[in-house]
GROMACS .gro file of C-alpha atoms in nm:
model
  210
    1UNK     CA    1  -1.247   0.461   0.571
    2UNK     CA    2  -1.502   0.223   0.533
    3UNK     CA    3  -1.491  -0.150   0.626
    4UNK     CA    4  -1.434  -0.303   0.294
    5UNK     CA    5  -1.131  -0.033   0.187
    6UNK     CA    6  -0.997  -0.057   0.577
    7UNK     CA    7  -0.986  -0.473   0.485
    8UNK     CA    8  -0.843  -0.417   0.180
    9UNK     CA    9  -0.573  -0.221   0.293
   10UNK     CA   10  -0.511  -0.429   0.602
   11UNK     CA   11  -0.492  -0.767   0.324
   12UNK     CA   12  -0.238  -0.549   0.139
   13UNK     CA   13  -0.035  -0.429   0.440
   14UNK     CA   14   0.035  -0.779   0.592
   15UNK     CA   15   0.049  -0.938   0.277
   16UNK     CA   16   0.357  -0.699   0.215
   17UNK     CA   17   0.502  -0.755   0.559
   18UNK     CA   18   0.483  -1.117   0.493
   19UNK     CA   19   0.689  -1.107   0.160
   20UNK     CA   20   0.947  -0.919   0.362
   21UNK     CA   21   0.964  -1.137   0.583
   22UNK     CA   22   1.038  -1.412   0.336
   23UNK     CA   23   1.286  -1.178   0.202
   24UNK     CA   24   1.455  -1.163   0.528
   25UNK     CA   25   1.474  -1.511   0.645
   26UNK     CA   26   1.661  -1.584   0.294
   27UNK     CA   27   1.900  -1.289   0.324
   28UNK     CA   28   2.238  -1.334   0.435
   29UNK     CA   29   2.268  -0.998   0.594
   30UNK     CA   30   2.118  -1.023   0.917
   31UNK     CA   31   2.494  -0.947   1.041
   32UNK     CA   32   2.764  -0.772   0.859
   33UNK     CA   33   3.174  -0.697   0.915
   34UNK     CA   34   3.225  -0.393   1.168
   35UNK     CA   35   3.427  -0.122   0.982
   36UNK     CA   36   3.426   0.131   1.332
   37UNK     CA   37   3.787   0.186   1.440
   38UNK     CA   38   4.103   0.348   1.310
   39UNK     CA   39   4.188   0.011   1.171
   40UNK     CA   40   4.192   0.009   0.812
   41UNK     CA   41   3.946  -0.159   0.588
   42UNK     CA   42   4.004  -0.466   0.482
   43UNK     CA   43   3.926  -0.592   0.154
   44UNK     CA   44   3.672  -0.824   0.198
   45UNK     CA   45   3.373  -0.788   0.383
   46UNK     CA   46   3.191  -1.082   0.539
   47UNK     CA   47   2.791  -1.112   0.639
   48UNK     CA   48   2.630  -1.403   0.762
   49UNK     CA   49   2.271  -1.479   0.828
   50UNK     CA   50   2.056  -1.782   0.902
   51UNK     CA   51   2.096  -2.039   0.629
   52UNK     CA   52   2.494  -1.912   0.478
   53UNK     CA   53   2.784  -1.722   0.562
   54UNK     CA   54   2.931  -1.481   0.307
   55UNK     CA   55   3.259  -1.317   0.182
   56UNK     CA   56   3.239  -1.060  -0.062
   57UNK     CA   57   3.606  -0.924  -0.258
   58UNK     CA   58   3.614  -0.569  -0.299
   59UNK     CA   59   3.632  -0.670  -0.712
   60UNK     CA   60   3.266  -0.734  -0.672
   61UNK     CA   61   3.284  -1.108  -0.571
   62UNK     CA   62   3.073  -1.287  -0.343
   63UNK     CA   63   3.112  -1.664  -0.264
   64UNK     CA   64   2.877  -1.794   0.008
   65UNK     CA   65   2.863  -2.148   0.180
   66UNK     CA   66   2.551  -2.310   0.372
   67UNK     CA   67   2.613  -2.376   0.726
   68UNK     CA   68   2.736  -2.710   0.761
   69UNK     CA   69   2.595  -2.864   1.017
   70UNK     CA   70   2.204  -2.750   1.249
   71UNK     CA   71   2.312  -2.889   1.572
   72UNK     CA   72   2.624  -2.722   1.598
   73UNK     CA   73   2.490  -2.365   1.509
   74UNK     CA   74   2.438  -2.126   1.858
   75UNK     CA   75   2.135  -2.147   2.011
   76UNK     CA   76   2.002  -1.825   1.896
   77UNK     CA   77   2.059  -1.918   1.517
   78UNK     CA   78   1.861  -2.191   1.561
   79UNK     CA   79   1.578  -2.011   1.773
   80UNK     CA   80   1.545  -1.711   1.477
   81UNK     CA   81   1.514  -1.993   1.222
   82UNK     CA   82   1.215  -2.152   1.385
   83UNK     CA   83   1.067  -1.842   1.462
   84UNK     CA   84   1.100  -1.689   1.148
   85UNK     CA   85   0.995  -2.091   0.973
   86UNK     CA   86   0.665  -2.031   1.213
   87UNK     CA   87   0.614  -1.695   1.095
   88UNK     CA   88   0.638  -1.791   0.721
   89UNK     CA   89   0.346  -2.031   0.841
   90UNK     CA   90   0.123  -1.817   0.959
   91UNK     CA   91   0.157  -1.573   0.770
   92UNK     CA   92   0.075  -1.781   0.475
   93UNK     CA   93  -0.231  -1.926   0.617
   94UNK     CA   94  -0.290  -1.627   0.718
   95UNK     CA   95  -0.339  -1.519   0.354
   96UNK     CA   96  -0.565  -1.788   0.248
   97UNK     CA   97  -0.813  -1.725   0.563
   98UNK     CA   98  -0.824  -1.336   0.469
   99UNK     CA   99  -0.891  -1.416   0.137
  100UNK     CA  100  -1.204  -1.625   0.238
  101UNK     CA  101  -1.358  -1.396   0.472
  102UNK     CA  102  -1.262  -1.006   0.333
  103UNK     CA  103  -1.601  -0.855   0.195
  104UNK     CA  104  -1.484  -0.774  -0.138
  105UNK     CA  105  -1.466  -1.179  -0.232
  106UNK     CA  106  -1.730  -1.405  -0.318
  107UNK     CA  107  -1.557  -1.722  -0.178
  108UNK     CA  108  -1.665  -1.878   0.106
  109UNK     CA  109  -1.972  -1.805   0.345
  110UNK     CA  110  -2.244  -1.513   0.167
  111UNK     CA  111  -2.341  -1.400   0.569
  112UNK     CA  112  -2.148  -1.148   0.613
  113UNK     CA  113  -2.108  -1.188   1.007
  114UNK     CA  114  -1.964  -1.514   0.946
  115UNK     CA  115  -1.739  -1.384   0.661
  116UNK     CA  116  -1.657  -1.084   0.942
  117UNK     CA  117  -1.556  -1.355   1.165
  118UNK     CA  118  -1.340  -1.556   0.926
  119UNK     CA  119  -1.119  -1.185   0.832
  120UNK     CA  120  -1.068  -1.159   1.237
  121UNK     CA  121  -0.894  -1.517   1.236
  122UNK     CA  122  -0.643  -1.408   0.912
  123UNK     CA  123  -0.586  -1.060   1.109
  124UNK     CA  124  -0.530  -1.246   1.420
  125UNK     CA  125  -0.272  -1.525   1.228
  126UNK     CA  126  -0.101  -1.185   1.058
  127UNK     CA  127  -0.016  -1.041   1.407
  128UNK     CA  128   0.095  -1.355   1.558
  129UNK     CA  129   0.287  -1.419   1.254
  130UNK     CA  130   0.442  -1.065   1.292
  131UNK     CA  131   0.525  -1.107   1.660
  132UNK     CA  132   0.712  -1.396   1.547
  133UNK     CA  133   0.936  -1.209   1.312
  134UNK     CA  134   0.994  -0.939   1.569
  135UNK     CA  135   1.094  -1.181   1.819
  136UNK     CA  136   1.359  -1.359   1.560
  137UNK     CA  137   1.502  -1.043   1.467
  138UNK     CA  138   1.509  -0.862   1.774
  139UNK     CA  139   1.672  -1.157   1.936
  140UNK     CA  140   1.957  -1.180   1.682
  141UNK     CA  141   2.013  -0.789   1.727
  142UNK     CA  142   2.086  -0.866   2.091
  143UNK     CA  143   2.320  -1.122   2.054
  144UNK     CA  144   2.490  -0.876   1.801
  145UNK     CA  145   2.512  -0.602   1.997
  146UNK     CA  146   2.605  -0.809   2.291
  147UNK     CA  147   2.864  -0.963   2.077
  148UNK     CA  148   3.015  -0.605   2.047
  149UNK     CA  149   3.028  -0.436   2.323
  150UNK     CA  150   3.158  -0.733   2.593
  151UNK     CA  151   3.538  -0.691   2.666
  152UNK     CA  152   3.672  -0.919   2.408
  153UNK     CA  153   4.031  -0.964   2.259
  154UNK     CA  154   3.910  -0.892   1.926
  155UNK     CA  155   3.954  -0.556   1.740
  156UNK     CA  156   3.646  -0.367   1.711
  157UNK     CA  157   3.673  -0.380   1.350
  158UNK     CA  158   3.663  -0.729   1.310
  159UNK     CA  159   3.357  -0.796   1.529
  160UNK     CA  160   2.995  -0.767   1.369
  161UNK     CA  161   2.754  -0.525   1.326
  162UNK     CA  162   2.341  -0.486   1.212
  163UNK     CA  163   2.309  -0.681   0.826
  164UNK     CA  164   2.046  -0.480   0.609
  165UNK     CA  165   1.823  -0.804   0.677
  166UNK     CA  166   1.732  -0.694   1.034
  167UNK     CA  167   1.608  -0.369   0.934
  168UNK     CA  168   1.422  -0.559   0.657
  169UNK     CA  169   1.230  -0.787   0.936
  170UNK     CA  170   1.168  -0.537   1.169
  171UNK     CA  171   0.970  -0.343   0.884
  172UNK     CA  172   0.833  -0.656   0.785
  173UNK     CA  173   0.689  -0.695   1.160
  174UNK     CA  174   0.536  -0.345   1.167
  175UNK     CA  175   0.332  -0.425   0.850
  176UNK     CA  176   0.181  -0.743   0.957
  177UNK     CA  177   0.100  -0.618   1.285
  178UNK     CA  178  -0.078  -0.297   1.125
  179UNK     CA  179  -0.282  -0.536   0.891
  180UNK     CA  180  -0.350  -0.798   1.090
  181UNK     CA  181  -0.516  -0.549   1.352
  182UNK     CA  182  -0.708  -0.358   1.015
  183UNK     CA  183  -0.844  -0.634   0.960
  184UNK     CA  184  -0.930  -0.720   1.323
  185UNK     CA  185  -1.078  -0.408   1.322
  186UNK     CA  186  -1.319  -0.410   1.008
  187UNK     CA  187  -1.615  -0.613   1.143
  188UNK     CA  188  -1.872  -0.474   1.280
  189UNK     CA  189  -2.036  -0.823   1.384
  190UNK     CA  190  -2.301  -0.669   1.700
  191UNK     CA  191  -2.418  -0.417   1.479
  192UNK     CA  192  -2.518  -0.622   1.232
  193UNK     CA  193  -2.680  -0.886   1.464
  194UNK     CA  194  -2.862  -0.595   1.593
  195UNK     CA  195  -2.992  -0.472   1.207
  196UNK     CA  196  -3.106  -0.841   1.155
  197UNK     CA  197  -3.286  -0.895   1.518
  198UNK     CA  198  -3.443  -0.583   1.448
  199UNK     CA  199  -3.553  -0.630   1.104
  200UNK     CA  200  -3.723  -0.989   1.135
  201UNK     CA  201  -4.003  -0.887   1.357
  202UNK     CA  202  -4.181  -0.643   1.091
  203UNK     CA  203  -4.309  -0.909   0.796
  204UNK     CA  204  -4.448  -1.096   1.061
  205UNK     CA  205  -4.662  -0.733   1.255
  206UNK     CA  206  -4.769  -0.687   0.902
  207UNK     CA  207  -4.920  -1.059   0.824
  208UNK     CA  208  -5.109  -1.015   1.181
  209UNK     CA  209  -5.306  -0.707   1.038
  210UNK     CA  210  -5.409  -0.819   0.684
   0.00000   0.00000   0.00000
């Protein structure tokens, strides 16, 4: 794959991991009703993520409310939502920066070494923007499962289990990190330095002999 496809599909795979992980920071799933037991189901299942709390009827209803109040939300609730707010950042810069310095643009710098240099710093904002996401999501999957397994008063099947929105961000985490290091990866910036040291030297031999 050469360095202007391996770019391309670097710009392609974090810009998808970074539209997942919008997806997943907006998602109320990150956490879901538990239906393990010999309890039976109840008719309304609840999920709650970072920014609401849903119930949803078994008619097909769903009425969700905003968390009321930031400073009386756990600690870990809070800690996802500024990780996954940071990400979002990043990952958006992260976008314009790659944009600017990928080889199939004309925007920015023409030297391609520079231009090489400017794709590192939106690979290297992609993977720091995907270790963000990981971190949010993995955290929140600890509490979860810590939540279900300690010795509790609480039937099993009322406790909580993985929302599809965890499995979203944790795919969204593997894309940015692959992109971000394709496009770490895609400059060849000695080689080139070498090509140009190399190359100045000869008009000059030739102008000596005429």
């Amino acid at each position: 794959m050469g360095g202007g496809a391996r770019e391309l599909a670097g710009y392609l795979a974090a810009l998808a991991g970074w539209v997942a992980a919008l997806a997943a920071a907006v998602l109320p799933q990150w956490r879901q009703s538990s239906y393990a037991g010999d309890a039976i189901i109840t008719a309304v299942g609840l999920h709650e993520g970072l920014w609401m709390s849903c119930a949803a009827q078994s008619t097909g209803q769903v009425q969700c409310r905003l968390h009321d109040s930031l400073l009386s939300l756990e600690v870990h609730i809070q800690t996802c939502r500024a990780l996954m707010v940071i990400s979002l950042l990043l990952g958006f810069f992260g976008i314009i920066v790659s944009v600017v310095g990928m080889k199939c643009t004309k925007v920015g710098e023409e030297d391609p070494v520079t231009k090489g240099r400017i794709a590192v710093a939106g690979g290297v904002l992609f993977i720091l923007s995907g270790l963000c996401t990981l971190a949010a999501v993995s955290l929140y999957a600890t509490q979860v499962t810590y939540e279900f397994f300690r010795e509790s008063t609480i039937p099993i099947n009322a406790r909580y289990e993985f929302g599809s929105a965890l499995f979203v961000g944790w795919g969204a985490a593997s894309l940015s990190l692959l992109g971000g290091s394709l496009l770490c990866c895609s400059c060849p910036a000695k080689e080139r330095r070498g090509q140009q040291y190399h190359r100045q030297p000869q008009p000059s031999t030739a102008r000596e002999y005429v």
